[in-house]
mmCIF file of C-alpha atoms in Angstrom:
data_model
loop_
_atom_site.group_PDB
_atom_site.id
_atom_site.type_symbol
_atom_site.label_atom_id
_atom_site.label_comp_id
_atom_site.label_asym_id
_atom_site.label_seq_id
_atom_site.Cartn_x
_atom_site.Cartn_y
_atom_site.Cartn_z
ATOM 1 C CA UNK A 1 131.523 132.908 105.622
ATOM 2 C CA UNK A 2 129.060 132.246 102.809
ATOM 3 C CA UNK A 3 125.818 134.198 102.615
ATOM 4 C CA UNK A 4 122.498 132.398 103.049
ATOM 5 C CA UNK A 5 119.468 132.990 100.873
ATOM 6 C CA UNK A 6 115.758 132.352 101.250
ATOM 7 C CA UNK A 7 114.338 129.205 99.621
ATOM 8 C CA UNK A 8 110.786 129.247 98.236
ATOM 9 C CA UNK A 9 108.642 126.119 98.091
ATOM 10 C CA UNK A 10 107.873 126.979 94.446
ATOM 11 C CA UNK A 11 111.398 126.002 93.499
ATOM 12 C CA UNK A 12 110.909 122.569 95.038
ATOM 13 C CA UNK A 13 107.616 121.989 93.225
ATOM 14 C CA UNK A 14 109.334 122.606 89.887
ATOM 15 C CA UNK A 15 111.959 119.929 90.475
ATOM 16 C CA UNK A 16 111.808 116.802 88.339
ATOM 17 C CA UNK A 17 111.242 113.591 90.336
ATOM 18 C CA UNK A 18 112.594 110.719 88.271
ATOM 19 C CA UNK A 19 111.972 107.951 90.809
ATOM 20 C CA UNK A 20 108.211 108.274 90.295
ATOM 21 C CA UNK A 21 108.690 106.502 86.964
ATOM 22 C CA UNK A 22 108.365 102.764 87.773
ATOM 23 C CA UNK A 23 111.145 101.449 85.540
ATOM 24 C CA UNK A 24 112.705 99.117 88.101
ATOM 25 C CA UNK A 25 112.237 95.387 88.630
ATOM 26 C CA UNK A 26 109.080 94.209 90.418
ATOM 27 C CA UNK A 27 107.853 97.820 90.660
ATOM 28 C CA UNK A 28 104.267 96.583 91.002
ATOM 29 C CA UNK A 29 105.274 95.298 94.463
ATOM 30 C CA UNK A 30 108.483 97.115 95.438
ATOM 31 C CA UNK A 31 107.569 100.763 94.913
ATOM 32 C CA UNK A 32 111.042 102.072 95.770
ATOM 33 C CA UNK A 33 114.419 100.923 97.035
ATOM 34 C CA UNK A 34 116.058 103.424 99.375
ATOM 35 C CA UNK A 35 119.581 103.405 100.746
ATOM 36 C CA UNK A 36 120.963 105.635 103.490
ATOM 37 C CA UNK A 37 124.603 105.988 104.528
ATOM 38 C CA UNK A 38 125.431 107.767 107.816
ATOM 39 C CA UNK A 39 128.795 109.358 108.575
ATOM 40 C CA UNK A 40 130.333 111.816 111.062
ATOM 41 C CA UNK A 41 133.346 114.066 110.594
ATOM 42 C CA UNK A 42 136.567 113.164 112.358
ATOM 43 C CA UNK A 43 137.499 115.656 115.079
ATOM 44 C CA UNK A 44 133.948 116.927 115.658
ATOM 45 C CA UNK A 45 131.450 115.996 118.381
ATOM 46 C CA UNK A 46 128.241 114.180 117.532
ATOM 47 C CA UNK A 47 125.600 116.677 116.509
ATOM 48 C CA UNK A 48 123.620 116.250 119.745
ATOM 49 C CA UNK A 49 126.677 117.324 121.788
ATOM 50 C CA UNK A 50 128.139 119.955 119.479
ATOM 51 C CA UNK A 51 127.808 123.655 120.270
ATOM 52 C CA UNK A 52 126.084 126.022 117.852
ATOM 53 C CA UNK A 53 129.391 127.253 116.419
ATOM 54 C CA UNK A 54 130.533 123.694 115.758
ATOM 55 C CA UNK A 55 127.197 122.766 114.163
ATOM 56 C CA UNK A 56 127.549 125.718 111.784
ATOM 57 C CA UNK A 57 131.153 124.771 111.041
ATOM 58 C CA UNK A 58 130.067 121.243 110.089
ATOM 59 C CA UNK A 59 127.683 122.699 107.502
ATOM 60 C CA UNK A 60 130.500 124.841 106.098
ATOM 61 C CA UNK A 61 132.711 121.742 105.757
ATOM 62 C CA UNK A 62 130.175 119.977 103.570
ATOM 63 C CA UNK A 63 129.325 123.152 101.675
ATOM 64 C CA UNK A 64 132.988 123.643 100.713
ATOM 65 C CA UNK A 65 133.434 119.961 99.824
ATOM 66 C CA UNK A 66 130.468 120.148 97.451
ATOM 67 C CA UNK A 67 131.646 123.464 95.972
ATOM 68 C CA UNK A 68 135.094 122.014 95.225
ATOM 69 C CA UNK A 69 133.809 118.785 93.646
ATOM 70 C CA UNK A 70 131.885 117.770 90.509
ATOM 71 C CA UNK A 71 128.826 117.331 92.773
ATOM 72 C CA UNK A 72 128.058 121.047 92.515
ATOM 73 C CA UNK A 73 127.119 120.835 88.829
ATOM 74 C CA UNK A 74 123.921 118.830 89.290
ATOM 75 C CA UNK A 75 122.811 119.612 92.841
ATOM 76 C CA UNK A 76 121.241 122.406 94.894
ATOM 77 C CA UNK A 77 122.190 123.403 98.457
ATOM 78 C CA UNK A 78 119.405 124.433 100.862
ATOM 79 C CA UNK A 79 119.718 125.793 104.401
ATOM 80 C CA UNK A 80 116.782 124.362 106.350
ATOM 81 C CA UNK A 81 116.415 127.470 108.516
ATOM 82 C CA UNK A 82 116.008 129.562 105.353
ATOM 83 C CA UNK A 83 113.081 127.495 104.089
ATOM 84 C CA UNK A 84 109.401 128.284 104.319
ATOM 85 C CA UNK A 85 107.476 125.908 106.576
ATOM 86 C CA UNK A 86 105.573 124.464 103.626
ATOM 87 C CA UNK A 87 108.869 123.744 101.839
ATOM 88 C CA UNK A 88 110.010 121.676 104.814
ATOM 89 C CA UNK A 89 106.743 119.728 104.762
ATOM 90 C CA UNK A 90 107.238 118.984 101.067
ATOM 91 C CA UNK A 91 110.706 117.587 101.784
ATOM 92 C CA UNK A 92 109.288 115.430 104.580
ATOM 93 C CA UNK A 93 106.637 114.033 102.239
ATOM 94 C CA UNK A 94 109.333 113.208 99.696
ATOM 95 C CA UNK A 95 111.274 111.499 102.512
ATOM 96 C CA UNK A 96 114.301 113.700 101.921
ATOM 97 C CA UNK A 97 114.337 115.037 105.497
ATOM 98 C CA UNK A 98 112.874 113.685 108.737
ATOM 99 C CA UNK A 99 110.190 115.594 110.689
ATOM 100 C CA UNK A 100 112.630 115.860 113.611
ATOM 101 C CA UNK A 101 115.116 117.643 111.387
ATOM 102 C CA UNK A 102 112.496 119.978 109.929
ATOM 103 C CA UNK A 103 111.402 121.100 113.401
ATOM 104 C CA UNK A 104 114.865 121.290 114.978
ATOM 105 C CA UNK A 105 116.304 124.656 116.011
ATOM 106 C CA UNK A 106 119.893 123.681 115.233
ATOM 107 C CA UNK A 107 121.405 124.785 111.884
ATOM 108 C CA UNK A 108 120.961 122.144 109.205
ATOM 109 C CA UNK A 109 121.126 121.788 105.440
ATOM 110 C CA UNK A 110 120.122 119.493 102.611
ATOM 111 C CA UNK A 111 121.647 118.941 99.181
ATOM 112 C CA UNK A 112 119.321 117.592 96.491
ATOM 113 C CA UNK A 113 120.561 116.245 93.172
ATOM 114 C CA UNK A 114 118.870 116.484 89.794
ATOM 115 C CA UNK A 115 115.933 114.093 89.480
ATOM 116 C CA UNK A 116 115.893 113.622 93.277
ATOM 117 C CA UNK A 117 117.480 110.191 92.935
ATOM 118 C CA UNK A 118 119.991 111.132 95.605
ATOM 119 C CA UNK A 119 120.323 113.736 98.361
ATOM 120 C CA UNK A 120 122.194 114.279 101.590
ATOM 121 C CA UNK A 121 121.338 116.008 104.838
ATOM 122 C CA UNK A 122 123.783 117.808 107.115
ATOM 123 C CA UNK A 123 123.210 117.949 110.892
ATOM 124 C CA UNK A 124 120.409 115.445 111.069
ATOM 125 C CA UNK A 125 121.029 112.707 113.654
ATOM 126 C CA UNK A 126 124.514 112.385 112.129
ATOM 127 C CA UNK A 127 126.753 114.983 110.490
ATOM 128 C CA UNK A 128 125.780 113.632 107.082
ATOM 129 C CA UNK A 129 123.253 111.142 105.806
ATOM 130 C CA UNK A 130 123.420 110.327 102.114
ATOM 131 C CA UNK A 131 120.155 108.967 100.735
ATOM 132 C CA UNK A 132 119.310 107.464 97.363
ATOM 133 C CA UNK A 133 116.068 106.186 95.915
ATOM 134 C CA UNK A 134 115.359 103.986 92.905
ATOM 135 C CA UNK A 135 112.043 102.818 91.515
ATOM 136 C CA UNK A 136 111.424 99.097 91.987
ATOM 137 C CA UNK A 137 113.753 96.447 93.408
ATOM 138 C CA UNK A 138 117.061 98.053 92.463
ATOM 139 C CA UNK A 139 119.571 97.662 95.304
ATOM 140 C CA UNK A 140 122.663 97.885 93.109
ATOM 141 C CA UNK A 141 121.464 101.002 91.288
ATOM 142 C CA UNK A 142 120.555 102.802 94.524
ATOM 143 C CA UNK A 143 123.857 101.831 96.169
ATOM 144 C CA UNK A 144 125.923 103.056 93.205
ATOM 145 C CA UNK A 145 124.328 106.496 93.482
ATOM 146 C CA UNK A 146 125.262 106.714 97.167
ATOM 147 C CA UNK A 147 128.818 105.570 96.447
ATOM 148 C CA UNK A 148 129.341 108.225 93.755
ATOM 149 C CA UNK A 149 128.430 111.014 96.180
ATOM 150 C CA UNK A 150 130.310 109.488 99.108
ATOM 151 C CA UNK A 151 133.471 108.999 97.049
ATOM 152 C CA UNK A 152 133.620 112.680 96.134
ATOM 153 C CA UNK A 153 133.045 113.804 99.727
ATOM 154 C CA UNK A 154 135.481 111.308 101.280
ATOM 155 C CA UNK A 155 138.258 112.595 99.010
ATOM 156 C CA UNK A 156 137.885 115.987 100.692
ATOM 157 C CA UNK A 157 136.740 115.132 104.227
ATOM 158 C CA UNK A 158 137.834 112.689 106.960
ATOM 159 C CA UNK A 159 135.119 110.601 108.602
ATOM 160 C CA UNK A 160 135.201 109.189 112.141
ATOM 161 C CA UNK A 161 136.246 105.529 112.088
ATOM 162 C CA UNK A 162 137.249 102.977 114.706
ATOM 163 C CA UNK A 163 139.346 99.973 113.699
ATOM 164 C CA UNK A 164 137.228 97.549 115.756
ATOM 165 C CA UNK A 165 133.767 99.094 115.438
ATOM 166 C CA UNK A 166 133.876 100.631 111.974
ATOM 167 C CA UNK A 167 132.288 103.999 111.200
ATOM 168 C CA UNK A 168 131.022 105.847 114.275
ATOM 169 C CA UNK A 169 127.436 107.100 114.349
ATOM 170 C CA UNK A 170 125.228 108.849 116.883
ATOM 171 C CA UNK A 171 122.919 105.834 117.199
ATOM 172 C CA UNK A 172 124.536 102.517 118.221
ATOM 173 C CA UNK A 173 122.201 100.762 115.769
ATOM 174 C CA UNK A 174 124.048 102.389 112.855
ATOM 175 C CA UNK A 175 127.632 101.837 114.063
ATOM 176 C CA UNK A 176 129.752 99.769 111.669
ATOM 177 C CA UNK A 177 128.826 100.471 108.085
ATOM 178 C CA UNK A 178 126.217 103.152 108.820
ATOM 179 C CA UNK A 179 124.205 101.539 106.018
ATOM 180 C CA UNK A 180 120.431 101.228 105.972
ATOM 181 C CA UNK A 181 118.620 99.520 103.074
ATOM 182 C CA UNK A 182 114.856 100.015 102.872
ATOM 183 C CA UNK A 183 112.146 98.827 100.516
ATOM 184 C CA UNK A 184 108.705 100.404 100.271
ATOM 185 C CA UNK A 185 106.435 97.523 99.338
ATOM 186 C CA UNK A 186 102.773 97.300 98.353
ATOM 187 C CA UNK A 187 101.442 94.013 99.766
ATOM 188 C CA UNK A 188 97.650 93.838 99.292
ATOM 189 C CA UNK A 189 97.782 90.189 98.250
ATOM 190 C CA UNK A 190 99.341 89.074 101.528
ATOM 191 C CA UNK A 191 96.835 91.206 103.440
ATOM 192 C CA UNK A 192 93.776 89.836 101.634
ATOM 193 C CA UNK A 193 94.958 86.234 102.035
ATOM 194 C CA UNK A 194 95.828 86.727 105.730
ATOM 195 C CA UNK A 195 99.496 85.887 105.198
ATOM 196 C CA UNK A 196 101.069 89.194 106.253
ATOM 197 C CA UNK A 197 101.848 88.166 109.835
ATOM 198 C CA UNK A 198 103.381 84.882 108.732
ATOM 199 C CA UNK A 199 105.714 86.548 106.216
ATOM 200 C CA UNK A 200 106.641 89.392 108.576
ATOM 201 C CA UNK A 201 107.442 86.951 111.388
ATOM 202 C CA UNK A 202 109.798 85.056 109.086
ATOM 203 C CA UNK A 203 111.748 88.091 107.890
ATOM 204 C CA UNK A 204 111.836 89.712 111.353
ATOM 205 C CA UNK A 205 113.752 86.681 112.620
ATOM 206 C CA UNK A 206 116.432 87.555 110.049
ATOM 207 C CA UNK A 207 117.053 90.981 111.586
ATOM 208 C CA UNK A 208 114.581 92.941 109.497
ATOM 209 C CA UNK A 209 112.403 95.836 110.701
ATOM 210 C CA UNK A 210 108.890 96.417 109.337
ATOM 211 C CA UNK A 211 107.199 99.814 109.537
ATOM 212 C CA UNK A 212 103.986 101.188 108.108
ATOM 213 C CA UNK A 213 103.500 103.879 105.455
ATOM 214 C CA UNK A 214 104.330 106.576 107.996
ATOM 215 C CA UNK A 215 107.760 106.339 109.672
ATOM 216 C CA UNK A 216 107.601 104.946 113.190
ATOM 217 C CA UNK A 217 104.060 103.666 112.671
ATOM 218 C CA UNK A 218 103.355 99.946 112.303
ATOM 219 C CA UNK A 219 99.710 100.538 111.427
ATOM 220 C CA UNK A 220 98.652 99.151 108.052
ATOM 221 C CA UNK A 221 97.746 102.134 105.870
ATOM 222 C CA UNK A 222 97.190 101.259 102.237
ATOM 223 C CA UNK A 223 99.071 97.952 102.556
ATOM 224 C CA UNK A 224 102.349 99.852 102.110
ATOM 225 C CA UNK A 225 105.210 98.756 104.343
ATOM 226 C CA UNK A 226 108.807 99.857 104.821
ATOM 227 C CA UNK A 227 111.093 96.839 105.147
ATOM 228 C CA UNK A 228 114.699 97.532 106.208
ATOM 229 C CA UNK A 229 117.775 96.041 107.877
ATOM 230 C CA UNK A 230 118.053 96.550 111.627
ATOM 231 C CA UNK A 231 121.760 96.450 112.567
ATOM 232 C CA UNK A 232 124.923 97.340 110.655
ATOM 233 C CA UNK A 233 127.677 96.289 113.088
ATOM 234 C CA UNK A 234 129.699 93.194 112.184
ATOM 235 C CA UNK A 235 128.594 93.096 108.554
ATOM 236 C CA UNK A 236 130.195 94.545 105.444
ATOM 237 C CA UNK A 237 128.293 96.738 103.004
ATOM 238 C CA UNK A 238 128.188 93.898 100.466
ATOM 239 C CA UNK A 239 126.803 91.472 103.058
ATOM 240 C CA UNK A 240 124.023 93.892 104.042
ATOM 241 C CA UNK A 241 123.103 94.540 100.410
ATOM 242 C CA UNK A 242 123.117 90.815 99.606
ATOM 243 C CA UNK A 243 121.055 89.801 102.651
ATOM 244 C CA UNK A 244 118.416 92.498 102.278
ATOM 245 C CA UNK A 245 117.960 91.774 98.574
ATOM 246 C CA UNK A 246 117.541 88.069 99.298
ATOM 247 C CA UNK A 247 114.908 88.839 101.918
ATOM 248 C CA UNK A 248 112.985 91.222 99.681
ATOM 249 C CA UNK A 249 113.011 88.561 96.961
ATOM 250 C CA UNK A 250 111.208 86.261 99.401
ATOM 251 C CA UNK A 251 108.620 88.962 100.094
ATOM 252 C CA UNK A 252 108.092 89.571 96.365
ATOM 253 C CA UNK A 253 107.579 85.863 95.683
ATOM 254 C CA UNK A 254 105.130 85.583 98.590
ATOM 255 C CA UNK A 255 103.114 88.567 97.315
ATOM 256 C CA UNK A 256 103.118 87.212 93.764
ATOM 257 C CA UNK A 257 101.840 83.886 95.064
ATOM 258 C CA UNK A 258 99.125 85.597 97.098
ATOM 259 C CA UNK A 259 97.940 87.582 94.075
ATOM 260 C CA UNK A 260 97.820 84.392 92.041
ATOM 261 C CA UNK A 261 95.692 82.776 94.757
ATOM 262 C CA UNK A 262 93.328 85.768 94.697
ATOM 263 C CA UNK A 263 92.754 85.449 90.960
ATOM 264 C CA UNK A 264 92.309 81.677 91.068
ATOM 265 C CA UNK A 265 90.269 81.179 94.244
ATOM 266 C CA UNK A 266 89.124 84.384 95.936
ATOM 267 C CA UNK A 267 88.771 87.075 93.298
ATOM 268 C CA UNK A 268 85.284 88.277 94.292
ATOM 269 C CA UNK A 269 86.384 89.842 97.599
ATOM 270 C CA UNK A 270 89.308 91.639 95.961
ATOM 271 C CA UNK A 271 87.171 92.687 92.998
ATOM 272 C CA UNK A 272 84.584 94.134 95.370
ATOM 273 C CA UNK A 273 87.264 96.188 97.171
ATOM 274 C CA UNK A 274 88.607 97.508 93.871
ATOM 275 C CA UNK A 275 85.149 98.544 92.610
ATOM 276 C CA UNK A 276 84.150 100.135 95.939
ATOM 277 C CA UNK A 277 87.402 102.099 96.112
ATOM 278 C CA UNK A 278 87.062 103.245 92.511
ATOM 279 C CA UNK A 279 83.495 104.410 93.185
ATOM 280 C CA UNK A 280 84.533 106.446 96.225
ATOM 281 C CA UNK A 281 87.583 108.039 94.618
ATOM 282 C CA UNK A 282 85.753 109.046 91.450
ATOM 283 C CA UNK A 283 82.751 110.511 93.282
ATOM 284 C CA UNK A 284 83.994 111.918 96.598
ATOM 285 C CA UNK A 285 83.790 115.658 97.247
ATOM 286 C CA UNK A 286 86.007 115.472 100.341
ATOM 287 C CA UNK A 287 88.883 113.040 100.785
ATOM 288 C CA UNK A 288 91.184 112.717 103.817
ATOM 289 C CA UNK A 289 94.764 111.584 103.363
ATOM 290 C CA UNK A 290 94.409 108.284 105.263
ATOM 291 C CA UNK A 291 91.308 107.170 103.378
ATOM 292 C CA UNK A 292 92.943 108.244 100.113
ATOM 293 C CA UNK A 293 96.006 106.067 100.782
ATOM 294 C CA UNK A 294 93.734 103.162 101.753
ATOM 295 C CA UNK A 295 91.532 103.416 98.669
ATOM 296 C CA UNK A 296 94.380 104.021 96.219
ATOM 297 C CA UNK A 297 95.884 100.707 97.370
ATOM 298 C CA UNK A 298 92.894 98.954 95.811
ATOM 299 C CA UNK A 299 93.290 100.995 92.623
ATOM 300 C CA UNK A 300 96.924 99.919 92.389
ATOM 301 C CA UNK A 301 95.893 96.288 92.931
ATOM 302 C CA UNK A 302 93.223 96.691 90.258
ATOM 303 C CA UNK A 303 95.865 97.859 87.782
ATOM 304 C CA UNK A 304 98.179 95.005 88.807
ATOM 305 C CA UNK A 305 95.471 92.391 88.181
ATOM 306 C CA UNK A 306 94.230 93.957 84.945
ATOM 307 C CA UNK A 307 90.916 95.094 86.391
ATOM 308 C CA UNK A 308 91.567 98.809 85.816
ATOM 309 C CA UNK A 309 92.897 100.387 82.626
ATOM 310 C CA UNK A 310 93.417 103.957 81.444
ATOM 311 C CA UNK A 311 95.885 105.029 84.143
ATOM 312 C CA UNK A 312 99.582 104.192 84.379
ATOM 313 C CA UNK A 313 101.746 103.351 87.380
ATOM 314 C CA UNK A 314 103.612 106.619 86.844
ATOM 315 C CA UNK A 315 100.373 108.616 86.987
ATOM 316 C CA UNK A 316 99.320 106.778 90.141
ATOM 317 C CA UNK A 317 102.733 107.313 91.778
ATOM 318 C CA UNK A 318 102.609 111.009 90.960
ATOM 319 C CA UNK A 319 99.046 111.259 92.267
ATOM 320 C CA UNK A 320 100.029 109.562 95.542
ATOM 321 C CA UNK A 321 102.801 112.107 96.120
ATOM 322 C CA UNK A 322 100.959 115.254 95.061
ATOM 323 C CA UNK A 323 97.868 114.318 97.086
ATOM 324 C CA UNK A 324 99.941 114.614 100.279
ATOM 325 C CA UNK A 325 98.876 117.533 102.542
ATOM 326 C CA UNK A 326 101.983 119.655 101.997
ATOM 327 C CA UNK A 327 102.021 119.319 98.227
ATOM 328 C CA UNK A 328 98.311 120.110 98.049
ATOM 329 C CA UNK A 329 98.573 123.077 100.409
ATOM 330 C CA UNK A 330 101.337 124.527 98.244
ATOM 331 C CA UNK A 331 98.969 124.549 95.268
ATOM 332 C CA UNK A 332 96.284 126.524 97.152
ATOM 333 C CA UNK A 333 96.671 130.248 97.771
ATOM 334 C CA UNK A 334 96.948 131.476 101.357
ATOM 335 C CA UNK A 335 96.849 129.085 104.298
ATOM 336 C CA UNK A 336 94.206 126.478 103.411
ATOM 337 C CA UNK A 337 92.102 124.740 106.043
ATOM 338 C CA UNK A 338 91.944 120.961 106.349
ATOM 339 C CA UNK A 339 88.506 121.140 104.696
ATOM 340 C CA UNK A 340 89.959 122.985 101.688
ATOM 341 C CA UNK A 341 92.833 120.522 101.399
ATOM 342 C CA UNK A 342 90.452 117.537 101.520
ATOM 343 C CA UNK A 343 88.328 119.148 98.806
ATOM 344 C CA UNK A 344 91.387 119.829 96.656
ATOM 345 C CA UNK A 345 92.496 116.211 97.108
ATOM 346 C CA UNK A 346 89.121 114.888 95.979
ATOM 347 C CA UNK A 347 89.233 117.137 92.903
ATOM 348 C CA UNK A 348 92.802 116.083 92.100
ATOM 349 C CA UNK A 349 91.950 112.392 92.380
ATOM 350 C CA UNK A 350 88.856 112.671 90.192
ATOM 351 C CA UNK A 351 90.902 114.443 87.541
ATOM 352 C CA UNK A 352 93.681 111.831 87.672
ATOM 353 C CA UNK A 353 91.182 108.971 87.348
ATOM 354 C CA UNK A 354 89.072 110.635 84.638
ATOM 355 C CA UNK A 355 90.363 108.281 81.930
ATOM 356 C CA UNK A 356 90.505 105.176 84.122
ATOM 357 C CA UNK A 357 88.075 102.371 83.315
ATOM 358 C CA UNK A 358 86.974 99.308 85.259
ATOM 359 C CA UNK A 359 87.536 96.217 83.126
#
């Protein structure tokens, strides 16, 4: 049996996060493309029915598979129960683990690869969930990263498969391919032109799910939405990838058209929102996370439309991540209060926008 060791949040904060660099296509609208592949080991019960000993054995299976493969060279293995609470929050904010997994009492683990482009969790809802993330609209690139990891693991492990149904997963919604494709999109143009509902209704009829900035929440916070496929049964991986990319192309074109309309016919309202948001963010002494996300949406739109200069997309992406409560709390000594975190956020934002200029 391998020995566990304690994991400090400081190690996580030092990790390079390559997907913050917006090098992908349409990255002004599609912030990230994320792909998740769910699998379960053959001969083991689903995680919700497995006993403690079996749950621990599942972790050991994936630990050994990683140790014996080239995956070990550029990845780190973390036992969730050996992490500080703040470290778990940081992983939630980076969307590497789910809140349910962070708070679960069952043994679980996560493997994170260099640059955080790809990771996989063990003993989440399924035995393993491989996740990849790419900046912009990059379905092929994100899928290739998942495939590279999955190929190495599948050479050493057998996954539960049914000839009629496909790959077996804990949730019926994931049975078949176990593949989920998600796009995090910034859609202020559709919001300001009152076209969001129309576009969402169209893509929902094609089997697409729309969520808000926070998982499970449909509330519009900062005009950021998670758009993903709903079912995986009866479709091949290639069909899911093709369909979701076609749908996101429609969303991108609709947002581009809405932004064009704003510039040509209704720029004053958008310009007012950008200037008001800039004024608040550069002068606030206290800044809550929800209002920050809402205001930074206008800053991003201002950059998109050429109304704000002096700050890059990369700097804004990094600011959006490091202004999250967990990341901020980790930079403050002791156990900071909400007041102290809001103050630190306001200071961080003012510093990040110090060279930004309204055109």
